[in-house]
Every structure is written in C-alpha cells, then in structure tokens.
C-alpha cells in the first residue's frame, strides 16, 4: 500500500509553513489567486470567528478562504475578536512564473497599528502604547515610562508615571494595544497582564533587547535622521527613550518596512520593494513629552462612571449613545470633520487644568456665540475637509488610493478660505497664524492635485483613469494610441495609397497576425521595397512595414504603458505629499481645533449654555440652576435644574440624602460633568457657574465586582475609596454614592462616617479638604452638619407624600431628608403586596436598631492613640421613650392614662423581642 502523501509537502504549503513559522502569534491570510486562504488551525479559527465555510485542501488539512476584493471586512472582524493578522501577498504575476509564485508578508495588522480607512472608526482614536518599567531606588518597577502613538494620525507622546496610574493613562488615551518587554520565560510581566485584563487592551510582548537604551536611541535617531534628540526637546538620557524606541521598531515590523519575502535573496528583496513601493513613517511626529499638571486627571473609574465615551448599558446596545461625547456628534450640534470628532473626545477625556488655556478656548467660543454668521461660514468650509492626517498616514505607508489623494487636495484648498474667515477674529489669532504658516507649503500640493487629477477618481489604479489628459506627453501618447488607433490607420492607409499609387491598398488587423497591409494580387507586383511580405492569400498578399510594426508594438502595449505611467505620476505626487507630512499635520490640528470650538459654540446657542467663571479659590463650587447635559437633551424643559454651593462659608462636603430614584446620583454626576465641561473649555449647562480650578475628579458610584481578581463588590468599593482618600487634594472634586452599603449596617455606617469625616477634614487639620458630594442613605451622617456646620452641609432631594404615595420632585434643597422611603419605592417597582405589608411591620419593629443619632453622644475623632468608646454605645433611644415624653397626662382621665400605658408597654415588649432576634441574626 502506498504511503499517504503529507498535505504540507506541496511547494505552496511549504511556502505557507515558512511564513506561519515566522508569525506564530498571527492568523495568516495567504493570497492564492482571487482569494486569501487559511489552513490548519488558522482555518478552523477563522471559520468559527467569521462564520465562513470550513473545507479541506486535501485529506487532513482544513482550509477556509475569503475573497480578495472584500478582505478588509473580514480583517476588521478578526481584529475586533482580539486576533493579530499577517497578510501574505503575491509579489509576482502568476502569468510570468512557472511553479510556485513568490510571496511576502506585506503587513501585520494588530489592534494598535491600523491605518486603513475600512478598519477604523473616523471619530475615535486608535492608539498603540509601550511601557518600560524603570528602576526607582529600593522600589524597582514602581515607576514606568509610557510611549503612546496614534499611527493613523502620527501623534507621538511620551511621559512618566507610577505603575498604579498606568491603567488610567491608557484609558484616557484610548490605547488599544500595549507593547511590553517579555520576561525571561517569554511571558509578559504579571503587572502588564493585570492591566490588559482590567481594560481589555491587547497585550503584545517583544524581545527585551528592543527595550535596551542604546538600541532604542539608535533606532530613534535613525528614524528621524538626527544624531541627538535634543532638537525635539528631549535629553539624550530621557527615561522614556526605551519605550519610544521599542514602539518605532514595532511599527516598522508591522508595516513590513524591513522586508517580508519568504527567501532572503537580493532578487526576492527587490521584488518585495517593487511590490510594496516606498513605505515610511514620515507622518509620525517626533515624540513630545506631556506635562500632566496641565490636565485635569480622570481615572478609568471616572471615565466609566461619568459615561464620557461609553454608557453603562447591557452588552449588545449602542454604548456610545447617551454618553457625554455623543452630544457633540448629534445632528443639532456636531463636529463636521473626522479630526474634530476625535479631538472633542480627547478634550473630554483629558480636560485642561490651566486657567489661561481654558480662557483661550472660552474666548473663541464667546466670539462664535456672538457672531453666528462666522460660525455658519466655518461649518460650511470645514464640511469640505476630509480626514487629512489619516490620508497622509496612508500616503506615507503606500496604502493611499486615488480617491484619498483627490480628497486630500480638496481639503487643502480650504486653507485660504479658512484663513480669510478668521483673519478678523482676535480670539483665533494663534490658529490663524498656524494656517498661514501652512499655506506656502500645502497650497502648491493642493493646486497640483486639482490640476492633474480628474474630479471623479477611480478607487484603484489597476486600470488607470486618475490623471487628466494634457498633463504628461508620454501618458497622452499611450492613451491616444488606445483611443485613436483607427484614425491613425486610416491616415496611414491614405498616405500609402497616395505615396505609392496603390488605390486598392488596405491596412487591417487580426488577432493572429496583428497589423498588416493588404494588396490584391494584381497590384502586389508593384509593392515597394519597404513592404515586407507577411502572409500570402488566394487573391491577396499581406505586408508589414517598419513604421506599421512600430505602431503595432506601441498600440499593443499602450494600455499597460498608460497604467504604468499613471502609477509613476501618482507615486511622484505621493512623494511630494510625504515631504510635507508634518505641515499637513499642523493644518489638520488647526482644523480639528476650529471644528471643536465651533461645535461647543453651537451647543451653547442651542441649549443656552453659559461661560463659567474660574476664581482663584481652590474650594469654590458654585453652580446655579445646573442641568445634566445628556439628560437635558433627552428631557428638554422637563429636566429640573438644581444648585450647588461649596467653599467659602458653605463647607467643602455636601451630604445628600433622599429616597432611591429621587435623583441623587444624577445630581452628583451632573455637578461632575459641568466641572469637566468647564475645564474642557466648553460653556456649561446652567444659569451661572463659579469654579475654583480642579486637578482631579474622583468617582465612586454603583456596585461592581472584580471576581477575576478575587475581589467582591465591597472589596472593589473599598479599594476605589482608598484610592480617593490617598489621591485627593484640596483642588480635587470627589463624588461618592452609597459608600458602605456592601457590608453589615453597623460596619457600613462606621466606615461611611469615618470617610466623611476624613474628606471634610474633621479631626485632622492637615488633611486635604476636596470639594465632595456624598450621597447616602445613612441619615445618621447628617448630624455631622450640626456639629461642624463650617465644614459639612446637608442637602436632600425633595419628595411629597400623599395617601401613602410618594411623588419625586427632583429638587435639591438644604437640610436632611426625613426618611428613605425604601418600602414605597419597592412598591412602585412592583414588589408583591404581601411582601410590602410584611416589610412595613418589620420596619416598625426594627426602627429601634436604627434610631436617629443623638449627635451629642457621638465621639469626636481622636488625635491621640488612646482608646475611645464605640460609635453607637450611648445614643440609641427606644421609640417608646419618645412617645412617653410627648404624653399630655394632665389632660387625660385615669382610664385613658391606663390604656395608653398598657399600649406602650405591649409595644415595648414586642419591640424588645424583635430587637433581640435581629441582633442574633446580625
């Protein structure tokens, strides 16, 4: 019996294995004709992920494939599913090859390296990060250097931070993929794995030598063509250089700039270079060190709790709909350019903490609010601008299409119009100067594209059709030969007839013999010497001439020559664009800034937002008739506006009580969002706002767990609370919701009390006193305001009771709530009636265990190490005692007094019995 043939031993499969062995961490898309094929485990994975048919190439070898013309959609789905993809293309024409076609990996697609328009959302940033752990004395690894690049736009940022702050930095910068140096075992560091798991960021390991300082320095200097980084404002011993160098090396590999052919021969490398063309990262700006002190810090929890970019919705719903950023993509007031849509998200994720910079933005908005004609003109002009930075990135990486280049030309043309619009607006002086500085370099490119390219370009250059007639003589000749061959032949025929007196001469063509001159036999005897016999027929002779042969060669290759010439002209145009990549980036940034400021102004006009006032008092937070920006959009005039006053004589901590569903969480989020918008440079939804500068916004809202880290809901709550207490300063804004509800009543109340005291600075004069909004159901805490009115104030959400019903007024007023109305809310939620009635009975009997705190007996915080009595040892009073105190015995008859005494005695006995049972359960 013949041995079974190994399906992996055919030439094509051996070639496939070569590439797969080089890219074991990628799913390999292998070009074969009009399809990209996948084999083995990759085929099975793709079939599950993409829902495509799984077949077999031969017995025992799974195979799946996708059409070449629609591959981008499948690539996007693979990336979204968390996979890396290596794309292997044919770099030879199969018609010219006997045997296996030469192939090469022409790109590696990962979550952080996308540049293709079809793989990116135009309104969202898509960034790649790299971290290098730094030595820090006795605590190595507690500090990290972070490099962040948005490949599709060229923005390159470096910074240093603590290891604990890394998740927040990655979240605020929309990092999709993180590069780290592998450990000795080849695995990523455990800390990096934890960050990846918590944020859902793809994690990629690279050899540790790529993070060595000398290697990183060498590749950075080589890439930017410099001998030192000092010209970029970076010291040559900058601690972020290893991370920055590693990210450049990774991008070069991902975009196949160092070759990707199967064989390492010079011939294979030359074919590879011819196929992929000139690729570079010319659009990548030099690394810029960022100063965090100029930004208001939002950690990952704050971004999530405040729903800045995503709402907290069930999986499957549109998480962006209803977020803060969605307000600036709505039809009524939206950024009209892709750059603007990305920038507004960045401004909301990373607001400013610099009063001068904030004031500059407010000044621009004030100008546009006051001059609506200018705002409308800018909107019309900006609507003509396409995604300039991403087009330039595709040009640099040789992935641009003819439509990209024409769109770029149409975008650059608006420089003059924009500059003219803003020339008389002092608030926009800086942006106007940037536009003027770009004009000299970019206007010639715009004019060239407009002059040379057709108005309706093709999607690719496989058949030409981009360059106008009259631009290039060689291209015009090739096109004329294609288009006007018949006319030339007619002219040539007439010339020969007249020149040689051969009236029956004809010039013709067939697919077998090509072009020919035909003479009848009677005239063939007079054929001139310049005619060379080509074919003899029964009644005619056919000839060729050198001139006709030359014409034939030109015509038969004219189509190919025309396409080749167009590709050369297109490449030359791309080289010119690539040379001005950095200038185009400046123009794109100016356009994005104008777009966002115009969008902010539109929103201010539409909803009556006002300019906030910043004061030089860190604890001030004074908002009149504040509105939640997102809910206002949904509810309109039905939304109930509310005030908040903190700082000065109002204290720094507001305790907010009231029933569930009354609006406590909305209220505290609303204050945080107004503060955030003010720092982002926007006007804000209120009647007036007076704020002290803020350095961070901390949030602790809602119930969440981290079971994958072995943390319960309460553990997560306390971890986040600890971070607030350790990280807040007098410039911070803290919003807390229902602290302490995840444990027993007494434990939770004790913790909530102590946390409130710490944030208010009670008992510790050196502790920072951040502006704090503390929503709670622990009514006992409200006594803090009685004891420390200069530090704590009580607020409550108003409700009205009517016939055992409650009506939510959503109005916040001074003072403490009288009750939580939990049973009534449960009834509104549809809890069965018999359960509600039983709850009422239990509530009455359990009140003894939750009597209001007599603040005269609450111990003050101790500043010494001596012991103190328990929080609840002396202040609980039986409700019956209160009723006895209120009895008017002088107006009672003896019998009435006896009946009342018996009633109170029975009640006391029942309550005592219930209390004992409750304490046993506790």
mmCIF file of C-alpha atoms in Angstrom, residues 408-419 434-452 573 576-577 580 583-584 587:
data_model
loop_
_atom_site.group_PDB
_atom_site.id
_atom_site.type_symbol
_atom_site.label_atom_id
_atom_site.label_comp_id
_atom_site.label_asym_id
_atom_site.label_seq_id
_atom_site.Cartn_x
_atom_site.Cartn_y
_atom_site.Cartn_z
ATOM 1 C CA UNK A 408 -6.605 65.500 0.292
ATOM 2 C CA UNK A 409 -6.324 68.067 -2.496
ATOM 3 C CA UNK A 410 -9.902 69.231 -1.965
ATOM 4 C CA UNK A 411 -9.237 69.502 1.767
ATOM 5 C CA UNK A 412 -6.042 71.548 1.424
ATOM 6 C CA UNK A 413 -7.730 74.025 -0.915
ATOM 7 C CA UNK A 414 -9.744 75.437 2.019
ATOM 8 C CA UNK A 415 -6.649 76.869 3.753
ATOM 9 C CA UNK A 416 -7.107 80.261 2.141
ATOM 10 C CA UNK A 417 -10.849 80.381 2.827
ATOM 11 C CA UNK A 418 -10.406 79.407 6.489
ATOM 12 C CA UNK A 419 -7.652 81.963 6.970
ATOM 13 C CA UNK A 434 -0.825 78.248 12.015
ATOM 14 C CA UNK A 435 -2.977 78.244 8.876
ATOM 15 C CA UNK A 436 -0.861 80.995 7.322
ATOM 16 C CA UNK A 437 2.336 79.085 8.135
ATOM 17 C CA UNK A 438 0.963 76.005 6.323
ATOM 18 C CA UNK A 439 -0.247 77.825 3.235
ATOM 19 C CA UNK A 440 3.079 78.233 1.450
ATOM 20 C CA UNK A 441 3.907 74.517 1.643
ATOM 21 C CA UNK A 442 0.465 72.995 1.134
ATOM 22 C CA UNK A 443 -1.191 75.270 -1.424
ATOM 23 C CA UNK A 444 1.111 74.087 -4.281
ATOM 24 C CA UNK A 445 0.241 70.471 -3.468
ATOM 25 C CA UNK A 446 -3.466 71.273 -3.469
ATOM 26 C CA UNK A 447 -3.116 73.091 -6.800
ATOM 27 C CA UNK A 448 -1.138 70.220 -8.304
ATOM 28 C CA UNK A 449 -3.685 67.617 -7.278
ATOM 29 C CA UNK A 450 -6.549 69.749 -8.562
ATOM 30 C CA UNK A 451 -4.716 70.390 -11.867
ATOM 31 C CA UNK A 452 -3.540 66.831 -12.546
ATOM 32 C CA UNK A 573 2.565 63.017 -6.252
ATOM 33 C CA UNK A 576 5.515 65.374 -2.679
ATOM 34 C CA UNK A 577 2.746 64.823 -0.131
ATOM 35 C CA UNK A 580 5.001 67.853 3.643
ATOM 36 C CA UNK A 583 2.963 70.528 7.725
ATOM 37 C CA UNK A 584 -0.233 68.706 6.796
ATOM 38 C CA UNK A 587 -3.110 72.071 9.244
#
